[in-house]
Tab-separated table of C-alpha atoms in Angstrom:
chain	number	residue	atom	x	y	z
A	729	UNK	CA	-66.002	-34.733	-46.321
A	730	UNK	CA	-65.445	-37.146	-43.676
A	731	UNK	CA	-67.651	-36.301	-40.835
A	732	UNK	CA	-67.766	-38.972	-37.510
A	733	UNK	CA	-70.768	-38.805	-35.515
A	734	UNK	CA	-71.067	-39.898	-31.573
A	735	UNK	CA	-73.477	-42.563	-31.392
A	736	UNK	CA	-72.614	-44.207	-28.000
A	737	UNK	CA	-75.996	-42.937	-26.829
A	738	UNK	CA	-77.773	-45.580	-28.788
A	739	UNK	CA	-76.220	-47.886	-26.755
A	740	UNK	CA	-74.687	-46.945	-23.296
A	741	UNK	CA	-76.764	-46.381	-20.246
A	742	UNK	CA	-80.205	-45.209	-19.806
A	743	UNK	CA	-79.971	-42.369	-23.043
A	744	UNK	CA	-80.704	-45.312	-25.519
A	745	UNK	CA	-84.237	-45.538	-24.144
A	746	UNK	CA	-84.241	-41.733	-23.677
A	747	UNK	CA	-84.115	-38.773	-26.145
A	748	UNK	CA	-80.304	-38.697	-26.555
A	749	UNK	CA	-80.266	-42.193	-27.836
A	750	UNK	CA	-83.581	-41.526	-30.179
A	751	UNK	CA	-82.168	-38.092	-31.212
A	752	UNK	CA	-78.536	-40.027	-31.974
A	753	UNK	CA	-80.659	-43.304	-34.073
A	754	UNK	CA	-82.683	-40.734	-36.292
A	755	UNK	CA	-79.821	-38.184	-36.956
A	756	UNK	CA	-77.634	-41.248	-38.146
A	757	UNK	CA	-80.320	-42.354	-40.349
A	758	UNK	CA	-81.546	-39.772	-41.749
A	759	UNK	CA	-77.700	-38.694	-42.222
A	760	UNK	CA	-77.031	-41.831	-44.414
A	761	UNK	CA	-80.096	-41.897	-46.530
A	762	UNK	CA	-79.269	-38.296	-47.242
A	763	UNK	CA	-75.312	-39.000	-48.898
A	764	UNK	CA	-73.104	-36.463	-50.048
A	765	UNK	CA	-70.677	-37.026	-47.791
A	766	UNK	CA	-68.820	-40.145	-45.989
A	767	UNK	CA	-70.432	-40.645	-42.153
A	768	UNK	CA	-68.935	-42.909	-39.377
A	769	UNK	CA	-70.948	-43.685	-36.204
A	770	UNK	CA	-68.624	-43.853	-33.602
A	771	UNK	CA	-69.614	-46.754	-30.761
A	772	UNK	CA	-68.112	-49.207	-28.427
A	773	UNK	CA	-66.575	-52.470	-28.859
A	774	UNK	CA	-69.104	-55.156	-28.731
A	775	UNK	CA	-67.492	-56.714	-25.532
A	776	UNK	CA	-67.269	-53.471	-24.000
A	777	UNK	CA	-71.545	-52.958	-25.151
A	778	UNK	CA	-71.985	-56.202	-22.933
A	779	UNK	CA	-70.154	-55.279	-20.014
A	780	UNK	CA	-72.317	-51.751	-19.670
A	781	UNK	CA	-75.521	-53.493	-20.598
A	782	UNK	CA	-75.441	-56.614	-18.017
A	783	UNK	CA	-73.365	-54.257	-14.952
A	784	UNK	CA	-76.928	-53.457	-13.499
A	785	UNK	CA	-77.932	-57.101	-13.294
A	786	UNK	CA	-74.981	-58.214	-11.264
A	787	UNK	CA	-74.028	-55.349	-8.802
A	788	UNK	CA	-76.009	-53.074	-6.741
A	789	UNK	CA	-76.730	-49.458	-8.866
A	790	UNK	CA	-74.489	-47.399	-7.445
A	791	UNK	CA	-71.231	-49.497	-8.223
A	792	UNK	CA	-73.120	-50.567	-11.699
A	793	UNK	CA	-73.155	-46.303	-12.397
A	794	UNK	CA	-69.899	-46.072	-11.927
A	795	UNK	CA	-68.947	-49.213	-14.408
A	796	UNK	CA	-70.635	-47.434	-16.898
A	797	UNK	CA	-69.539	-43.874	-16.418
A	798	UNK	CA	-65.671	-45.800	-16.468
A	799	UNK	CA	-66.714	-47.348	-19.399
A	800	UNK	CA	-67.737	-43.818	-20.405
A	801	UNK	CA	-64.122	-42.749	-19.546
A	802	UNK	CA	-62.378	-45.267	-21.726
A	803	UNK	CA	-64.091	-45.108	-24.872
A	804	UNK	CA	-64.019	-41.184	-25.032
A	805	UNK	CA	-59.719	-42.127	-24.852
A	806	UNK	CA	-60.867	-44.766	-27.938
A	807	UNK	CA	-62.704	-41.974	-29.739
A	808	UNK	CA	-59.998	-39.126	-29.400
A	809	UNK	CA	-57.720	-41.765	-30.805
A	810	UNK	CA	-59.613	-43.128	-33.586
A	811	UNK	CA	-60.884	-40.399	-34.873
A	812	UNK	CA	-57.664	-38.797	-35.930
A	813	UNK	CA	-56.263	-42.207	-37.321
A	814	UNK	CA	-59.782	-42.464	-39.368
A	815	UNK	CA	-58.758	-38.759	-40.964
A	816	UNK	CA	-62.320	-36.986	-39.891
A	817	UNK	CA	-63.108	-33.522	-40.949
A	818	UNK	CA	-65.238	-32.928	-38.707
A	819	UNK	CA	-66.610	-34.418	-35.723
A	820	UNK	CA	-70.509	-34.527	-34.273
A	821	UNK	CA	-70.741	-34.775	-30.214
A	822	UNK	CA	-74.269	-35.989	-29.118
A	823	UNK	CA	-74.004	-36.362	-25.593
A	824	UNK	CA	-73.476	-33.963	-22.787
A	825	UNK	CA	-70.896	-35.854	-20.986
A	826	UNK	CA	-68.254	-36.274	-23.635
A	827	UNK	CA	-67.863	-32.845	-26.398
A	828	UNK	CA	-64.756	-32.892	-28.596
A	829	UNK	CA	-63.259	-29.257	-28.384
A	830	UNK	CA	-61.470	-28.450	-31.874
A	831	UNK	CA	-58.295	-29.745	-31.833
A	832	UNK	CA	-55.823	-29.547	-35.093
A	833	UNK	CA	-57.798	-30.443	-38.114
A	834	UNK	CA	-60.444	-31.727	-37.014
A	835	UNK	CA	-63.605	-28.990	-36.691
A	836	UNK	CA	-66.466	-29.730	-34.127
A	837	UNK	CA	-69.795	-29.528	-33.486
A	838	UNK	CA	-71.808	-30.706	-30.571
A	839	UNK	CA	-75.394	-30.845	-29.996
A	840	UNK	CA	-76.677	-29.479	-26.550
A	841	UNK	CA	-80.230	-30.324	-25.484
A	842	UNK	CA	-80.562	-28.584	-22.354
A	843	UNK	CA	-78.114	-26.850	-19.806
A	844	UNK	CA	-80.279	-28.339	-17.192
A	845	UNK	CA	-77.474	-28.923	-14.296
A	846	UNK	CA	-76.307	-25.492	-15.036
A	847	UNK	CA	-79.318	-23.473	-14.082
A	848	UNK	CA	-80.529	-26.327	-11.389
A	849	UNK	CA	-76.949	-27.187	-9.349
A	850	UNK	CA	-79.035	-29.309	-7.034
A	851	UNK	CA	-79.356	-31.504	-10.188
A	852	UNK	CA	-75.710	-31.435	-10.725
A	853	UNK	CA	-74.791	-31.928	-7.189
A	854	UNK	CA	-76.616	-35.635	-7.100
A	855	UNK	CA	-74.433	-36.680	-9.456
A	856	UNK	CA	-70.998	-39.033	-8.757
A	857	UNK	CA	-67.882	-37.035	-8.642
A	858	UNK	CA	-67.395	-38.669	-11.943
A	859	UNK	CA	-70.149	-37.672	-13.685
A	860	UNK	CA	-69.629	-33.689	-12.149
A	861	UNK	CA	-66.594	-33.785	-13.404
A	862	UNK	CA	-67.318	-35.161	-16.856
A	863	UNK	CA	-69.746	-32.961	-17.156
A	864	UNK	CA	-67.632	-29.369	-16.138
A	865	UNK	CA	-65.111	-30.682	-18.872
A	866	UNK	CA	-67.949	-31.100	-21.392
A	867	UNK	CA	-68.812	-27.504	-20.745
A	868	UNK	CA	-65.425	-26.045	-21.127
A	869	UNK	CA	-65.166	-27.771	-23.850
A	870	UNK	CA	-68.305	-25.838	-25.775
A	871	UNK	CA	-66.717	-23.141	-25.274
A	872	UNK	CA	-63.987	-24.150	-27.757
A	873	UNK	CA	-66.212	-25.913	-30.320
A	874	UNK	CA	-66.800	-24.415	-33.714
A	875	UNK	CA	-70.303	-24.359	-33.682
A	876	UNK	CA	-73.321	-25.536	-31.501
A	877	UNK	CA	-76.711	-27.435	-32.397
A	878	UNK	CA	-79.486	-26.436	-29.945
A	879	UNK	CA	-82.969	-27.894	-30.126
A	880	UNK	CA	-85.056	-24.562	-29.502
A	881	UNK	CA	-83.965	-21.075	-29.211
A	882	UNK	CA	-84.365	-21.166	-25.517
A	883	UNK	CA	-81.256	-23.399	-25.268
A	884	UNK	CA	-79.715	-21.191	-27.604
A	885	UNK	CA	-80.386	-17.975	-25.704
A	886	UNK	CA	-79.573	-19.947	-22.033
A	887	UNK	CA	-76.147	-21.054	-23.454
A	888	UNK	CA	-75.429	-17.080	-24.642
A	889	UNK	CA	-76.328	-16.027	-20.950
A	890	UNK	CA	-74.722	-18.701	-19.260
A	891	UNK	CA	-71.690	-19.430	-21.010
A	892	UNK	CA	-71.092	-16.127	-23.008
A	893	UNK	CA	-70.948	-18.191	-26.072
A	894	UNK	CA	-71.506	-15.947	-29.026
A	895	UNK	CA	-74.922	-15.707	-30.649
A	896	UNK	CA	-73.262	-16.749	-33.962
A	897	UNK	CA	-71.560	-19.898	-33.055
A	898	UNK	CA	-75.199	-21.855	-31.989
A	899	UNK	CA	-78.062	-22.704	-34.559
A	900	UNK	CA	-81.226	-24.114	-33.474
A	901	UNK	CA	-82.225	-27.145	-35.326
A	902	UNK	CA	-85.774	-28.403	-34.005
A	903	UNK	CA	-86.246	-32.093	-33.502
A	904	UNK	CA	-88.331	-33.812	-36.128
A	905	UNK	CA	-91.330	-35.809	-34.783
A	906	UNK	CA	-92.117	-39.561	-35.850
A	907	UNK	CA	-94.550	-39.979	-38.655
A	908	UNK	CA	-96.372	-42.499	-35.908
A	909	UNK	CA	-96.672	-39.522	-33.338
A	910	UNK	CA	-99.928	-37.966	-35.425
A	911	UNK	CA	-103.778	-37.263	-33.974
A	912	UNK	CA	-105.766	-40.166	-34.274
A	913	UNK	CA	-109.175	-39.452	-36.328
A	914	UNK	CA	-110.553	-42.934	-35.276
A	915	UNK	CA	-112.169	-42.002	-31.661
A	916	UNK	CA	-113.513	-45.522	-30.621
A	917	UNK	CA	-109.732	-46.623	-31.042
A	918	UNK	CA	-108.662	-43.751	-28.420
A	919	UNK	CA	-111.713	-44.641	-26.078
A	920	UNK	CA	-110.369	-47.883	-26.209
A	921	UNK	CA	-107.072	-47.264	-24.995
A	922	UNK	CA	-108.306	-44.766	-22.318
A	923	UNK	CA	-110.275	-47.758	-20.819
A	924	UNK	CA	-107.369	-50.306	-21.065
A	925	UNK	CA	-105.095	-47.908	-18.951
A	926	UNK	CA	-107.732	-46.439	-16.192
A	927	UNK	CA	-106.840	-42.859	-18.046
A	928	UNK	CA	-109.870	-40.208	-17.625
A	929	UNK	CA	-110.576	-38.168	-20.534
A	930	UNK	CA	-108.248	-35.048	-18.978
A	931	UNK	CA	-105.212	-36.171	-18.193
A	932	UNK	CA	-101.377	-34.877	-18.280
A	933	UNK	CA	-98.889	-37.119	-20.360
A	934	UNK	CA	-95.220	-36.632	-18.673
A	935	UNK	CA	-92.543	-38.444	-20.233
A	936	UNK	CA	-89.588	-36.750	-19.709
A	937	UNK	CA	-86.687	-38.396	-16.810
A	938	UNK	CA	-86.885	-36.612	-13.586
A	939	UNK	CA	-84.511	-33.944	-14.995
């Protein structure tokens, strides 16, 4: 089976230092250590890579956002395109902004981490008109995929309530954790680091976007 994968996230825009772009690394990896079956990452063009990656450093944010969501635009065109010249059975979308609806022979599947701008609209509504609209066509779109990958049943049960998917088209798959990410027996090393940062003993680690 040939099954191609969206891994723009590990490279376009702020999800490759995010979750999206970790989630999208790991599953490829893991994926190809595991065989059985032929997988192709889908990404961007080199040259295209560099134009998204260096648009912040030479135009103000807002214009440099809207580079990369057209950048966004063109290589979902690419993808649609390649995939069906490439022959693939099915088809993995990773990010919220771009999920492949079945079409023809090709089944889908698309991961959904969190329906955040659907039950917060003020979240959705600071978005460009681009990136509303990508995202409103990304959720029509679920509706028509074969089956859904949610991290936790929450998701599962907010897509079911929100989107009247059915129960039986969306699995929960919890995220694996890093064999680094693991309590740390040697205390003088974690009194250490407490000192080097100015962190009190009780503290509250956030590191989540402002989503």
């Amino acid at each position: 089976m040939r099954i191609g994968i969206d891994a723009r996230p590990m490279y376009l825009g702020a999800s490759r230092y995010r979750g999206i772009g970790t989630y999208v690394a790991n599953l490829v990896g893991a994926l190809r250590r595991e065989g059985g079956h032929e997988y192709k990452p889908y990404v961007c063009h080199p040259a295209v890579l560099r134009m998204s990656q260096a648009a912040g450093r030479w135009i103000p944010r807002r214009p440099a956002h809207w580079v990369e969501q057209s950048v966004w635009l063109t290589t979902s065109a690419l993808i649609r395109y390649q995939i069906t010249r490439d022959a693939i059975d099915v088809f993995h979308s990773t990010d919220p902004l771009f999920v492949l609806s079945a079409t023809g022979r090709v089944k889908s599947v698309a991961t959904v981490h969190d329906p955040i701008p659907l039950l917060y609209r003020e979240d959705l509504a600071q978005r460009s008109l681009i990136g509303q609209s990508l995202y409103h066509q990304s959720v029509q779109a679920l509706t028509q995929v074969d089956h859904i990958i949610t991290p936790s049943r929450a998701v599962k049960e907010d897509l079911v309530r929100l989107l009247g998917i059915p129960r039986e088209n969306i699995t929960p798959i919890y995220h694996g954790v890093d064999r680094r990410f693991k309590p740390l027996r040697n205390q003088q090393a974690v009194a250490g680091a407490l000192a080097r940062y100015g962190i009190p003993h009780r503290y509250i680690l956030y590191i989540g976007g402002v989503d």
